[in-house]
Amino acid sequence: MTMPDTRDREPVPIVPTGAAENDPPAPAKGTEAAAGAGRGDSRRWLVDALVAVVFLVGAGWVTGRGWLDPTGRLLGSRPNDQGFNEWMLAYAAHAVSNLENPFFTTLQNAPNGVNLMANVGMQLPGLLLSPVTLLFGAPVAYLLLITLNLAGTGYAWYHVLSRHLVDSRAAAFLGGLFCAFAPALVSHSNGHPHITAQWLVPFIVWRVIALCRGGQAVRHGLVLGALVAVQFFIGLEILFLTALGCLLLVLAYLVVRPRDALRRWRALLPGLVIATLLVAVVAAYPLWMHFAGPQHRVGHPGTPDMYALTLGSYVRFATQSIAGGPTSALGWAPNTTEQASFYGWPVLVLAVGAFCWLRREAVAWVLGIVGLTTALLSIGTTWTVGTRRTDIPAPFALVQHLPVLDAVVVARFALITTVAVGVLLAVAADRLVAVRTRPHGRLALGAGVVAVATALLPILPMPLPATGRAPVPDFVASGAWREHVAPGRTLVPVPVTQMTSVYWGSAALAGFAVPEGYFLGPVSATDATGRWGVDPQPTAALLTAVSKGERDTTVDTAEIAQARADVRYWQADAVVLPDRGARRHDALKTVLDVLYGPGQRVDDVWLWDVRPFTR
C-alpha cells in the first residue's frame, strides 16, 4: 500500500516527519544540541503520556457504569453478546489452566461443542487476561478488555500518525480520537470486544507502507507477518477488514498515481510473500479449524441486508452520541452495536471540506476513494431511501457471493470508512498547524479549531448504559457444584436456555459443560450453513414450556424416557433448578421430580443427580 508524501507534490510513499522508523537518530552537534535533544525527547514522552491518559480517561467515561458493579451489571445494550464474550474469556482461562484446545471445546453446546474460531476467537486477549479472569472473574476481565480496547486503539493511531504521517502531535491526537471514539467503536463496545480490539491495526497498515518504500524486504516482511499472526489470534474479522482496507489503498493509489504504484508493487511483493508464509505456518491449524474443523460454518445467518446500514445513517447521530438518543438511530442501522456510520452532517461537511482543501495531494484522493468505497459497501445489496430499502442493486451486490465476503457483517465495512475519515482529518489538521506562521495563519488555525470542535462535539460519546444481570446461584459461583459434577461432564440448568447456560458456565470458569449456548454454528452435521445456536432437545423444550405456563405438569412415560435419554445425550451428571428466580418454580420442580426422581436441596438450588441414568 503506497501513499504519497503529504507534505509535497512528489509521487513518493509516506515519509516520516522525523527520522525513519529504522534509521538511527542523527548525532547531536555539541553539548547544547545534545541537551536540547534530551529536553525535546522528554517533552515528547510527556505529551505521549498525557495522550495515553486522556484516551484512558475517555474509555473509562464510556464504560464507567459497568465498573460500578462488574458482577452485578451488564454493560451496554447487548447483554447476550457480553455474556458470550465473558464465557469466551472464562474458557480461555480454563484452557490455559488445563492445557485444553483454545480453538474448539465441548464445554458449551454439549456434547457437540463450539468451533471457537468460527465465532469471535479472542484467544490472545483471553490468554493475556487469564490471571485477571482467574482472580477476579470473567466480568472484570471483560470490562478491562472493552475499556483498554478503546484507549489502546486511540493511542495506537496517535503513535503511528505522529511518527510517520504528521508533524503535529495535536493533529495525530485528533486522528486517534476520531478512530477510537467516533460512533463506530463506541457502538461496538456494546458487547463486541473482538471488533474494538484494533490496537495493532495502525502498525499493520504502516508495515505494509514500509514494504512499499523498498529495502529490508525480509525484515519488514517478518515483522508484518508477526503482527498479522498476532492480530489473527485477537480477532480474525478485524484482520480481514484491515487486509481489505490495505487492498483498497493499493488500488486507490493505482488510480491516483499508476506509474509509481506499479513501480512500488515490485518492492511490496517479496515482503508480502514472506509475511504470508510466516502467517501460514503459525495459523495453519486454526485456519483449518475455522474453515473445515468440527462445527465449522459457511456464511452468516440471514441475508446481508439484515446487517446493513442505510445511506441516511451517515448524516444521523448514534444512540450514544451527545446529539443522539434512544430513538435517533432507530430504523437507520440493524441494531445498537452496528452504528459504524452516524457521523452527522457537521462531520461530513468537515470531511468534505478537508478533502477539498487537500485536493491537490494524492493522500486526500486515496483516503477519499477508500472511505467512499467502503461507505457504499456498508449499504448492502440494495440502495435505501430514508429507512426503506429499494430493489435497486447497490455495490455489495456485485461481491456478496464471493468466499469470505459472504460471511461479512456488511455494516462493518464502515469501520474502514471511520479510519479513512480520521486519518484525513489528521492530515488536514497538520496542514492547518503548518500555515500558522503565514499571514493570517493564526486566524485560519483558530477558525479550523472552531470548525473541528463544532463538528466533533455532537458525536462525542456518552456513557454506555448498564442493566442488572440475573444472579447466578451460589451453588455455581462458590464452586459447590464440583462435588456433584465431574470435570468435563455437563450440568443442566433449568430452564435450559441459551444464556442461562452461558452465564452459569462463565461463573464457574467453564469448569463444567452446558447444553445449548449462544454461538454461531452449522445447521446440522450435513449442512454447514451458519445459524445461531441449536434446536433444543425435547426435554429442554418441555421445561421451557412449563416455565412459560404453556403446559401443565403432567408428563407421560414417553416423556420420562425421553428426559432420561436427553441427559445421556448431554452427558450430564446433574440437573439444577435455582431456588429463586425461576418462573413457575414449583411446577418445574414437580415435573423434574417425575422425570428424574425426588431432587435434593443443595445450598440455594434443587439438584437431581442423573448419574444413574448417564453412567
Coordinates of C-alpha atoms in Angstrom, one line a residue:
M1 CA 0.0 0.0 0.0
T2 CA 1.7 3.2 -1.2
M3 CA 0.7 6.7 -0.4
P4 CA 2.3 10.0 -1.3
D5 CA 4.2 12.2 0.9
T6 CA 1.6 14.5 2.3
R7 CA 3.9 17.5 2.6
D8 CA 4.9 17.9 -1.1
R9 CA 3.6 17.1 -4.5
E10 CA 6.2 14.4 -5.4
P11 CA 4.9 10.9 -6.1
V12 CA 6.7 9.2 -3.2
P13 CA 5.4 7.0 -0.4
I14 CA 4.7 8.3 3.1
V15 CA 7.9 9.8 4.5
P16 CA 8.1 10.1 8.3
T17 CA 8.1 13.6 9.7
G18 CA 11.3 13.0 11.5
A19 CA 13.7 10.1 11.2
A20 CA 12.5 7.0 9.5
E21 CA 11.4 4.2 11.9
N22 CA 14.5 2.2 11.3
D23 CA 17.1 4.9 10.9
P24 CA 19.4 5.7 13.8
P25 CA 19.0 9.1 15.3
A26 CA 21.1 11.9 13.9
P27 CA 24.1 12.6 16.2
A28 CA 23.8 15.9 18.2
K29 CA 26.4 18.5 17.5
G30 CA 27.8 19.9 20.7
T31 CA 26.7 19.8 24.3
E32 CA 23.9 22.4 23.8
A33 CA 22.4 20.4 20.9
A34 CA 22.6 17.2 23.0
A35 CA 20.9 18.9 25.9
G36 CA 18.2 20.4 23.6
A37 CA 17.6 17.0 22.0
G38 CA 17.2 15.5 25.5
R39 CA 14.7 18.1 26.6
G40 CA 12.8 17.6 23.3
D41 CA 12.7 13.8 23.9
S42 CA 11.5 14.4 27.5
R43 CA 8.7 16.7 26.3
R44 CA 7.7 14.2 23.6
W45 CA 7.4 11.5 26.2
L46 CA 5.3 13.8 28.4
V47 CA 3.0 14.5 25.6
D48 CA 2.7 10.9 24.7
A49 CA 1.9 10.0 28.4
L50 CA -0.7 12.8 28.6
V51 CA -2.4 11.5 25.4
A52 CA -2.4 8.0 26.8
V53 CA -4.0 9.2 30.0
V54 CA -6.6 11.2 28.1
F55 CA -7.6 8.2 26.0
L56 CA -7.8 6.0 29.1
V57 CA -10.0 8.5 30.9
G58 CA -12.2 8.7 27.8
A59 CA -12.5 4.9 27.7
G60 CA -13.4 4.9 31.4
W61 CA -16.1 7.5 30.7
V62 CA -17.7 5.3 28.1
T63 CA -17.5 2.1 30.2
G64 CA -17.8 3.6 33.7
R65 CA -21.3 2.4 34.5
G66 CA -20.2 -1.2 34.2
W67 CA -17.3 -0.6 36.6
L68 CA -19.7 0.5 39.4
D69 CA -20.7 -3.2 39.9
P70 CA -18.9 -5.6 37.5
T71 CA -20.5 -8.7 38.8
G72 CA -24.0 -7.3 39.2
R73 CA -24.3 -5.3 36.0
L74 CA -24.2 -5.8 32.2
L75 CA -22.7 -3.0 30.2
G76 CA -24.3 -1.8 27.1
S77 CA -27.4 -2.7 25.1
R78 CA -26.5 -6.2 24.1
P79 CA -26.3 -8.3 27.2
N80 CA -26.2 -11.6 25.4
D81 CA -23.1 -10.6 23.5
Q82 CA -21.4 -9.6 26.7
G83 CA -22.4 -12.9 28.3
F84 CA -20.9 -14.9 25.4
N85 CA -17.7 -12.9 25.5
E86 CA -17.4 -13.4 29.2
W87 CA -17.8 -17.1 28.7
M88 CA -15.0 -16.9 26.0
L89 CA -12.7 -15.3 28.5
A90 CA -13.6 -17.8 31.2
Y91 CA -12.9 -20.6 28.7
A92 CA -9.6 -19.1 27.7
A93 CA -8.5 -19.1 31.4
H94 CA -9.8 -22.7 31.8
A95 CA -7.9 -23.8 28.6
V96 CA -4.7 -22.2 29.9
S97 CA -5.1 -23.8 33.3
N98 CA -5.9 -27.2 32.0
L99 CA -3.9 -27.1 28.7
E100 CA -7.0 -27.6 26.6
N101 CA -7.7 -26.7 22.9
P102 CA -8.2 -23.0 22.6
F103 CA -9.9 -23.3 19.2
F104 CA -12.6 -25.9 19.9
T105 CA -14.5 -27.0 23.0
T106 CA -17.4 -29.2 24.1
L107 CA -17.9 -27.2 27.3
Q108 CA -20.7 -25.2 25.5
N109 CA -23.3 -26.9 23.3
A110 CA -22.5 -30.3 24.9
P111 CA -21.9 -32.8 23.5
N112 CA -21.3 -31.4 20.0
G113 CA -19.3 -28.4 21.1
V114 CA -18.5 -25.0 19.6
N115 CA -15.9 -24.0 17.0
L116 CA -14.4 -21.0 18.7
M117 CA -12.5 -19.9 15.5
A118 CA -15.9 -19.7 13.7
N119 CA -17.1 -17.4 16.4
V120 CA -15.2 -14.4 17.9
G121 CA -11.9 -16.1 18.6
M122 CA -10.1 -13.8 21.0
Q123 CA -7.5 -16.4 22.0
L124 CA -4.7 -13.9 22.7
P125 CA -6.8 -11.4 24.8
G126 CA -8.2 -14.4 26.7
L127 CA -4.6 -15.7 27.3
L128 CA -3.3 -12.3 28.5
L129 CA -6.3 -11.7 30.7
S130 CA -6.3 -15.2 32.3
P131 CA -4.7 -14.0 35.6
V132 CA -7.5 -11.3 35.8
T133 CA -10.2 -13.8 35.0
L134 CA -8.9 -16.4 37.5
L135 CA -8.5 -13.9 40.3
F136 CA -11.5 -11.6 39.8
G137 CA -13.8 -13.4 37.4
A138 CA -14.8 -13.0 33.7
P139 CA -17.0 -9.9 34.2
V140 CA -14.0 -7.9 35.4
A141 CA -11.8 -9.3 32.7
Y142 CA -14.4 -8.3 30.1
L143 CA -14.7 -4.7 31.4
L144 CA -11.0 -4.4 31.4
L145 CA -10.7 -5.6 27.8
I146 CA -13.5 -3.4 26.4
T147 CA -12.0 -0.3 28.2
L148 CA -8.4 -0.9 27.1
N149 CA -9.5 -1.6 23.6
L150 CA -10.8 2.0 23.2
A151 CA -7.8 3.5 24.8
G152 CA -5.3 1.3 23.1
T153 CA -6.8 1.8 19.6
G154 CA -6.8 5.6 20.0
Y155 CA -3.2 5.7 21.3
A156 CA -2.0 3.3 18.5
W157 CA -3.4 5.6 15.8
Y158 CA -1.9 8.6 17.6
H159 CA 1.5 6.8 17.8
V160 CA 1.7 5.8 14.1
L161 CA 0.3 9.1 12.9
S162 CA 2.7 11.2 15.0
R163 CA 5.7 9.2 14.0
H164 CA 5.1 8.6 10.3
L165 CA 2.5 10.9 8.8
V166 CA 2.0 14.2 10.5
D167 CA 4.3 16.6 12.3
S168 CA 1.7 18.0 14.7
R169 CA 1.0 15.9 17.8
A170 CA -2.3 17.7 18.1
A171 CA -3.2 16.5 14.6
A172 CA -2.2 13.0 15.5
F173 CA -4.3 13.2 18.7
L174 CA -7.3 14.3 16.6
G175 CA -6.9 11.3 14.3
G176 CA -6.6 8.8 17.2
L177 CA -9.5 10.4 18.9
F178 CA -11.8 10.0 15.9
C179 CA -10.6 6.5 15.1
A180 CA -11.3 5.3 18.6
F181 CA -14.2 7.4 19.9
A182 CA -16.3 8.0 16.8
P183 CA -19.6 6.1 16.9
A184 CA -18.1 3.0 15.2
L185 CA -16.0 1.7 18.1
V186 CA -18.3 3.1 20.8
S187 CA -21.3 1.3 19.4
H188 CA -19.3 -1.9 19.1
S189 CA -18.4 -1.6 22.8
N190 CA -22.0 -2.8 23.4
G191 CA -20.6 -6.4 23.5
H192 CA -18.1 -6.7 20.7
P193 CA -14.5 -6.6 22.2
H194 CA -13.3 -8.6 19.2
I195 CA -14.2 -5.7 17.0
T196 CA -12.9 -2.9 19.2
A197 CA -9.6 -4.6 19.7
Q198 CA -7.8 -2.7 16.9
W199 CA -4.6 -1.7 18.7
L200 CA -2.4 -3.5 16.1
V201 CA -4.2 -2.2 13.0
P202 CA -2.2 1.0 12.6
F203 CA 1.0 -0.8 12.9
I204 CA 0.0 -3.4 10.3
V205 CA -1.0 -0.7 7.9
W206 CA 2.3 1.1 8.4
R207 CA 4.3 -2.0 7.9
V208 CA 2.6 -2.5 4.5
I209 CA 3.6 1.0 3.6
A210 CA 7.1 0.4 4.8
L211 CA 7.3 -2.5 2.4
C212 CA 6.3 -0.3 -0.4
R213 CA 9.1 2.1 0.3
G214 CA 11.6 -0.6 -0.6
G215 CA 14.6 -2.0 1.3
Q216 CA 14.9 -4.6 4.0
A217 CA 12.1 -6.7 2.5
V218 CA 12.9 -9.7 4.7
R219 CA 12.9 -7.8 7.9
H220 CA 9.8 -5.8 7.1
G221 CA 8.1 -9.0 5.8
L222 CA 8.9 -10.9 9.0
V223 CA 7.6 -8.0 11.2
L224 CA 4.5 -7.7 9.2
G225 CA 3.9 -11.4 9.3
A226 CA 4.4 -11.4 13.1
L227 CA 1.9 -8.5 13.5
V228 CA -0.7 -10.2 11.3
A229 CA -0.2 -13.5 13.1
V230 CA -0.8 -11.8 16.5
Q231 CA -3.9 -10.0 15.1
F232 CA -5.2 -13.4 13.9
F233 CA -5.4 -14.5 17.5
I234 CA -7.0 -11.2 18.6
G235 CA -9.8 -11.0 16.0
L236 CA -10.0 -12.6 12.6
E237 CA -12.8 -10.3 11.4
I238 CA -10.8 -7.1 12.0
L239 CA -7.8 -8.7 10.4
F240 CA -9.9 -9.4 7.3
L241 CA -11.1 -5.8 7.3
T242 CA -7.6 -4.5 7.7
A243 CA -6.4 -6.6 4.7
L244 CA -9.3 -5.3 2.7
G245 CA -8.5 -1.7 3.6
C246 CA -4.9 -2.2 2.6
L247 CA -6.0 -3.7 -0.7
L248 CA -8.3 -0.7 -1.4
L249 CA -5.4 1.7 -0.5
V250 CA -3.3 -0.1 -3.1
L251 CA -6.0 0.1 -5.8
A252 CA -6.8 3.7 -4.9
Y253 CA -3.1 4.7 -5.3
L254 CA -3.0 2.8 -8.5
V255 CA -5.8 5.0 -9.8
V256 CA -4.2 8.2 -8.5
R257 CA -0.5 7.5 -9.3
P258 CA -0.5 4.5 -11.6
R259 CA 3.2 4.6 -12.6
D260 CA 4.5 5.0 -9.1
A261 CA 2.1 2.3 -7.8
L262 CA 3.3 -0.2 -10.4
R263 CA 6.9 0.5 -9.6
R264 CA 6.4 0.1 -5.9
W265 CA 4.5 -3.1 -6.3
R266 CA 7.7 -4.9 -7.1
A267 CA 9.1 -3.7 -3.7
L268 CA 5.9 -4.8 -1.9
L269 CA 5.6 -8.3 -3.3
P270 CA 8.6 -10.1 -1.7
G271 CA 7.7 -8.8 1.7
L272 CA 4.1 -9.9 1.3
V273 CA 5.2 -13.4 0.3
I274 CA 7.5 -13.7 3.4
A275 CA 4.7 -12.4 5.7
T276 CA 2.2 -14.8 4.1
L277 CA 4.5 -17.8 4.6
L278 CA 5.0 -16.9 8.3
V279 CA 1.3 -16.5 8.9
A280 CA 0.5 -19.7 7.1
V281 CA 2.9 -21.6 9.4
V282 CA 1.7 -20.0 12.6
A283 CA -2.0 -20.1 11.8
A284 CA -2.3 -23.4 9.8
Y285 CA -4.2 -25.3 12.5
P286 CA -6.6 -22.6 13.5
L287 CA -7.3 -21.8 9.8
W288 CA -8.2 -25.4 9.3
M289 CA -10.4 -25.3 12.3
H290 CA -12.2 -22.2 11.1
F291 CA -12.9 -23.5 7.6
A292 CA -13.0 -27.3 7.9
G293 CA -12.9 -28.2 11.6
P294 CA -15.8 -29.6 13.7
Q295 CA -18.8 -27.4 13.9
H296 CA -17.4 -25.0 11.3
R297 CA -20.0 -22.9 9.4
V298 CA -20.3 -21.3 6.0
G299 CA -21.7 -17.8 5.7
H300 CA -23.6 -15.7 8.3
P301 CA -27.2 -16.3 9.3
G302 CA -29.7 -14.2 7.4
T303 CA -29.3 -12.0 4.3
P304 CA -26.6 -9.4 4.0
D305 CA -29.1 -6.6 4.2
M306 CA -30.2 -7.7 7.7
Y307 CA -26.9 -6.3 8.9
A308 CA -26.5 -3.4 6.5
L309 CA -26.6 0.4 7.1
T310 CA -28.8 2.9 5.4
L311 CA -27.4 5.6 3.2
G312 CA -29.1 8.2 5.5
S313 CA -27.3 6.8 8.6
Y314 CA -24.2 8.8 7.7
V315 CA -25.9 12.1 8.5
R316 CA -27.7 10.8 11.6
F317 CA -26.4 10.7 15.2
A318 CA -25.7 7.5 17.1
T319 CA -27.6 6.3 20.1
Q320 CA -24.7 7.0 22.4
S321 CA -23.6 10.3 20.9
I322 CA -24.2 13.6 22.7
A323 CA -26.6 14.7 19.9
G324 CA -28.2 11.3 19.7
G325 CA -30.6 9.4 21.9
P326 CA -32.7 6.2 22.3
T327 CA -34.6 6.8 19.1
S328 CA -32.1 8.7 16.9
A329 CA -30.8 5.6 15.1
L330 CA -34.0 3.5 15.0
G331 CA -34.5 2.1 11.5
W332 CA -31.2 3.5 10.3
A333 CA -29.0 0.7 11.5
P334 CA -29.5 -3.1 12.2
N335 CA -29.1 -2.7 16.0
T336 CA -27.3 -0.6 18.6
T337 CA -23.9 -2.3 18.0
E338 CA -23.8 -1.8 14.3
Q339 CA -23.8 2.1 14.2
A340 CA -20.4 2.4 12.5
S341 CA -21.5 5.4 10.4
F342 CA -23.7 8.1 12.1
Y343 CA -21.2 10.9 11.7
G344 CA -23.9 13.6 11.4
W345 CA -23.9 16.5 8.9
P346 CA -21.2 18.5 10.7
V347 CA -18.5 15.8 10.4
L348 CA -19.4 15.1 6.8
V349 CA -19.2 18.8 5.9
L350 CA -15.8 18.9 7.8
A351 CA -14.5 15.8 6.0
V352 CA -15.6 17.1 2.6
G353 CA -14.0 20.5 3.4
A354 CA -10.8 18.8 4.4
F355 CA -10.8 16.8 1.1
C356 CA -11.4 19.9 -1.0
W357 CA -8.6 21.8 0.8
L358 CA -6.1 18.9 0.2
R359 CA -7.4 18.0 -3.2
R360 CA -4.0 18.6 -4.8
E361 CA -2.5 15.9 -2.6
A362 CA -2.7 12.3 -3.5
V363 CA -3.2 11.3 0.1
A364 CA -6.6 13.0 0.1
W365 CA -7.7 11.2 -3.1
V366 CA -6.6 7.8 -1.8
L367 CA -8.3 8.3 1.6
G368 CA -11.4 9.7 -0.2
I369 CA -11.7 6.7 -2.6
V370 CA -11.2 4.2 0.2
G371 CA -13.7 5.9 2.5
L372 CA -16.4 6.4 -0.1
T373 CA -16.0 2.8 -1.4
T374 CA -16.4 1.2 2.0
A375 CA -19.2 3.5 2.9
L376 CA -21.1 2.4 -0.2
L377 CA -20.3 -1.3 0.5
S378 CA -21.8 -0.9 4.0
I379 CA -25.2 -0.1 2.5
G380 CA -25.7 -3.7 1.5
T381 CA -27.0 -5.2 -1.7
T382 CA -29.7 -2.6 -2.4
W383 CA -30.0 1.1 -2.1
T384 CA -32.0 2.8 0.6
V385 CA -34.3 5.8 0.6
G386 CA -34.7 7.0 4.2
T387 CA -35.2 3.9 6.3
R388 CA -36.8 2.0 3.4
R389 CA -34.8 -0.5 1.2
T390 CA -35.4 -0.4 -2.5
D391 CA -34.9 -3.1 -5.2
I392 CA -32.1 -1.2 -6.9
P393 CA -28.8 -3.1 -6.7
A394 CA -26.1 -1.4 -4.6
P395 CA -22.3 -2.1 -4.9
F396 CA -22.1 -5.0 -2.4
A397 CA -24.5 -7.0 -4.7
L398 CA -21.5 -7.4 -7.0
V399 CA -19.4 -9.3 -4.5
Q400 CA -21.8 -10.8 -2.0
H401 CA -21.3 -14.4 -3.1
L402 CA -17.5 -14.3 -3.0
P403 CA -15.8 -16.5 -0.4
V404 CA -15.3 -14.8 3.0
L405 CA -17.4 -11.8 1.8
D406 CA -20.5 -14.0 2.2
A407 CA -19.8 -14.2 5.9
V408 CA -19.1 -10.5 6.5
V409 CA -21.5 -8.3 8.6
V410 CA -22.0 -5.6 5.9
A411 CA -22.3 -2.7 8.3
R412 CA -18.7 -3.2 9.4
F413 CA -17.3 -2.0 6.2
A414 CA -17.9 1.4 7.7
L415 CA -15.2 0.7 10.2
I416 CA -12.8 1.3 7.4
T417 CA -14.6 4.5 6.4
T418 CA -14.1 5.7 10.0
V419 CA -10.3 5.2 9.8
A420 CA -10.2 6.9 6.4
V421 CA -12.0 9.9 7.8
G422 CA -9.9 10.0 10.9
V423 CA -6.6 10.0 9.0
L424 CA -7.9 12.6 6.6
L425 CA -8.8 14.9 9.5
A426 CA -5.4 14.4 11.0
V427 CA -3.6 15.3 7.7
A428 CA -5.8 18.3 7.3
A429 CA -5.2 19.5 10.9
D430 CA -1.4 19.0 10.3
R431 CA -1.6 21.3 7.3
L432 CA -3.6 23.8 9.2
V433 CA -1.0 23.9 12.0
A434 CA 1.8 24.3 9.4
V435 CA 0.3 27.5 8.0
R436 CA 0.1 29.3 11.3
T437 CA 3.3 31.2 10.6
R438 CA 2.0 32.6 7.4
P439 CA 0.0 35.8 7.1
H440 CA -3.4 35.3 8.6
G441 CA -2.3 31.8 9.5
R442 CA -3.3 32.1 13.2
L443 CA -6.7 33.3 12.1
A444 CA -7.1 30.3 9.8
L445 CA -5.9 28.0 12.6
G446 CA -8.4 29.4 15.1
A447 CA -11.2 29.1 12.5
G448 CA -10.1 25.5 11.9
V449 CA -10.1 24.6 15.6
V450 CA -13.6 26.1 16.0
A451 CA -14.8 24.1 13.0
V452 CA -13.4 20.8 14.3
A453 CA -14.8 21.4 17.8
T454 CA -18.2 22.2 16.3
A455 CA -18.3 19.1 14.1
L456 CA -17.0 16.7 16.7
L457 CA -18.8 17.8 19.8
P458 CA -22.2 16.3 18.7
I459 CA -20.7 12.8 18.1
L460 CA -18.7 12.6 21.3
P461 CA -19.8 9.5 23.3
M462 CA -22.0 9.3 26.3
P463 CA -21.5 6.5 28.8
L464 CA -22.9 3.2 27.8
P465 CA -26.0 2.1 29.7
A466 CA -25.8 -0.7 32.3
T467 CA -28.5 -3.1 33.5
G468 CA -28.7 -5.6 36.3
R469 CA -27.9 -9.2 35.5
A470 CA -29.7 -12.2 36.7
P471 CA -27.9 -13.6 39.7
V472 CA -26.0 -16.9 39.4
P473 CA -26.8 -19.4 42.2
D474 CA -24.2 -19.5 45.0
F475 CA -24.1 -23.3 44.3
V476 CA -22.4 -22.4 41.0
A477 CA -20.4 -19.3 41.9
S478 CA -19.0 -20.8 45.1
G479 CA -17.7 -24.0 43.4
A480 CA -20.0 -26.3 45.4
W481 CA -21.0 -27.9 42.0
R482 CA -17.7 -29.7 42.0
E483 CA -19.0 -32.2 44.5
H484 CA -21.8 -33.2 42.1
V485 CA -20.3 -32.8 38.5
A486 CA -17.1 -34.4 37.4
P487 CA -14.6 -32.5 35.2
G488 CA -15.8 -32.3 31.6
R489 CA -19.3 -33.5 32.5
T490 CA -22.4 -31.5 32.0
L491 CA -24.5 -29.5 34.4
V492 CA -28.0 -28.8 33.1
P493 CA -29.6 -25.6 34.3
V494 CA -33.4 -25.3 34.3
P495 CA -35.0 -23.9 32.3
V496 CA -32.5 -25.0 29.6
T497 CA -32.0 -21.7 27.9
Q498 CA -29.1 -20.3 25.8
M499 CA -28.0 -17.5 28.1
T500 CA -28.6 -19.3 31.4
S501 CA -26.1 -22.0 30.3
V502 CA -23.6 -19.3 29.2
Y503 CA -23.8 -17.2 32.4
W504 CA -23.6 -20.3 34.7
G505 CA -20.7 -21.7 32.7
S506 CA -18.9 -18.4 32.8
A507 CA -19.3 -18.0 36.6
A508 CA -17.8 -21.5 37.0
L509 CA -14.9 -20.5 34.7
A510 CA -16.0 -23.1 32.2
G511 CA -15.4 -25.9 34.8
F512 CA -18.4 -27.9 33.6
A513 CA -20.1 -28.4 30.2
V514 CA -23.5 -26.9 29.5
P515 CA -26.2 -27.8 26.9
E516 CA -27.1 -25.3 24.1
G517 CA -25.5 -21.9 24.4
Y518 CA -25.0 -18.7 22.5
F519 CA -22.8 -19.1 19.4
L520 CA -22.7 -19.5 15.6
G521 CA -22.6 -23.0 14.3
P522 CA -23.8 -25.1 11.3
V523 CA -27.4 -26.0 10.7
S524 CA -26.6 -29.7 11.0
A525 CA -23.9 -32.3 10.6
T526 CA -24.6 -32.4 6.9
D527 CA -25.4 -28.7 6.3
A528 CA -22.6 -26.2 7.2
T529 CA -24.8 -23.1 6.6
G530 CA -24.3 -20.8 9.5
R531 CA -27.1 -20.3 12.1
W532 CA -27.5 -19.1 15.7
G533 CA -27.4 -21.8 18.4
V534 CA -29.1 -25.2 18.0
D535 CA -32.6 -26.6 18.2
P536 CA -33.4 -27.6 21.8
Q537 CA -33.7 -31.2 22.8
P538 CA -37.3 -32.3 23.6
T539 CA -36.8 -32.2 27.3
A540 CA -35.4 -28.7 27.1
A541 CA -38.5 -27.6 25.1
L542 CA -40.8 -29.3 27.6
L543 CA -39.2 -27.5 30.6
T544 CA -39.3 -24.2 28.8
A545 CA -43.0 -24.7 28.0
V546 CA -43.7 -25.4 31.7
S547 CA -41.8 -22.3 32.8
K548 CA -43.8 -20.2 30.4
G549 CA -47.1 -21.7 31.6
E550 CA -47.8 -23.2 28.1
R551 CA -48.4 -26.6 29.5
D552 CA -49.2 -28.2 32.9
T553 CA -47.1 -30.6 35.0
T554 CA -48.5 -33.8 33.6
V555 CA -45.9 -35.9 31.8
D556 CA -46.3 -39.4 30.3
T557 CA -44.0 -42.4 30.2
A558 CA -42.7 -41.4 26.7
E559 CA -41.6 -38.0 28.0
I560 CA -39.9 -39.6 31.0
A561 CA -38.0 -41.9 28.8
Q562 CA -37.1 -39.0 26.5
A563 CA -35.9 -37.0 29.5
R564 CA -33.5 -39.7 30.6
A565 CA -32.3 -40.2 27.0
D566 CA -31.6 -36.4 26.8
V567 CA -29.4 -36.3 29.9
R568 CA -27.5 -39.2 28.4
Y569 CA -27.1 -37.2 25.2
W570 CA -25.9 -34.2 27.2
Q571 CA -23.5 -36.4 29.2
A572 CA -24.9 -34.8 32.3
D573 CA -24.2 -35.5 36.0
A574 CA -26.7 -33.1 37.5
V575 CA -29.9 -31.2 36.6
V576 CA -30.1 -28.0 38.6
L577 CA -33.1 -25.7 39.4
P578 CA -32.4 -22.4 41.2
D579 CA -34.4 -22.0 44.4
R580 CA -35.1 -18.3 43.4
G581 CA -35.7 -16.5 40.2
A582 CA -37.1 -19.3 38.0
R583 CA -40.6 -18.7 36.7
R584 CA -43.2 -21.3 37.9
H585 CA -40.5 -22.8 40.2
D586 CA -42.9 -25.2 41.9
A587 CA -44.3 -26.5 38.6
L588 CA -40.8 -27.1 37.3
K589 CA -39.8 -29.0 40.5
T590 CA -42.9 -31.2 40.2
V591 CA -42.0 -32.1 36.6
L592 CA -38.4 -32.8 37.4
D593 CA -39.3 -35.0 40.3
V594 CA -41.4 -37.1 38.0
L595 CA -38.7 -37.2 35.3
Y596 CA -35.7 -38.0 37.4
G597 CA -37.0 -38.9 40.9
P598 CA -37.0 -36.7 44.0
G599 CA -34.5 -33.9 44.0
Q600 CA -32.3 -32.7 46.9
R601 CA -31.8 -29.3 48.2
V602 CA -28.2 -28.1 48.0
D603 CA -27.3 -24.6 49.0
D604 CA -29.6 -22.3 47.0
V605 CA -30.7 -24.8 44.3
W606 CA -32.6 -28.1 43.9
L607 CA -30.4 -30.8 42.4
W608 CA -31.2 -34.0 40.6
D609 CA -28.4 -36.5 40.4
V610 CA -28.8 -38.1 37.0
R611 CA -25.6 -40.1 37.0
P612 CA -27.6 -43.4 37.4
F613 CA -29.1 -42.7 34.0
T614 CA -26.0 -41.4 32.3
R615 CA -23.1 -43.5 33.5

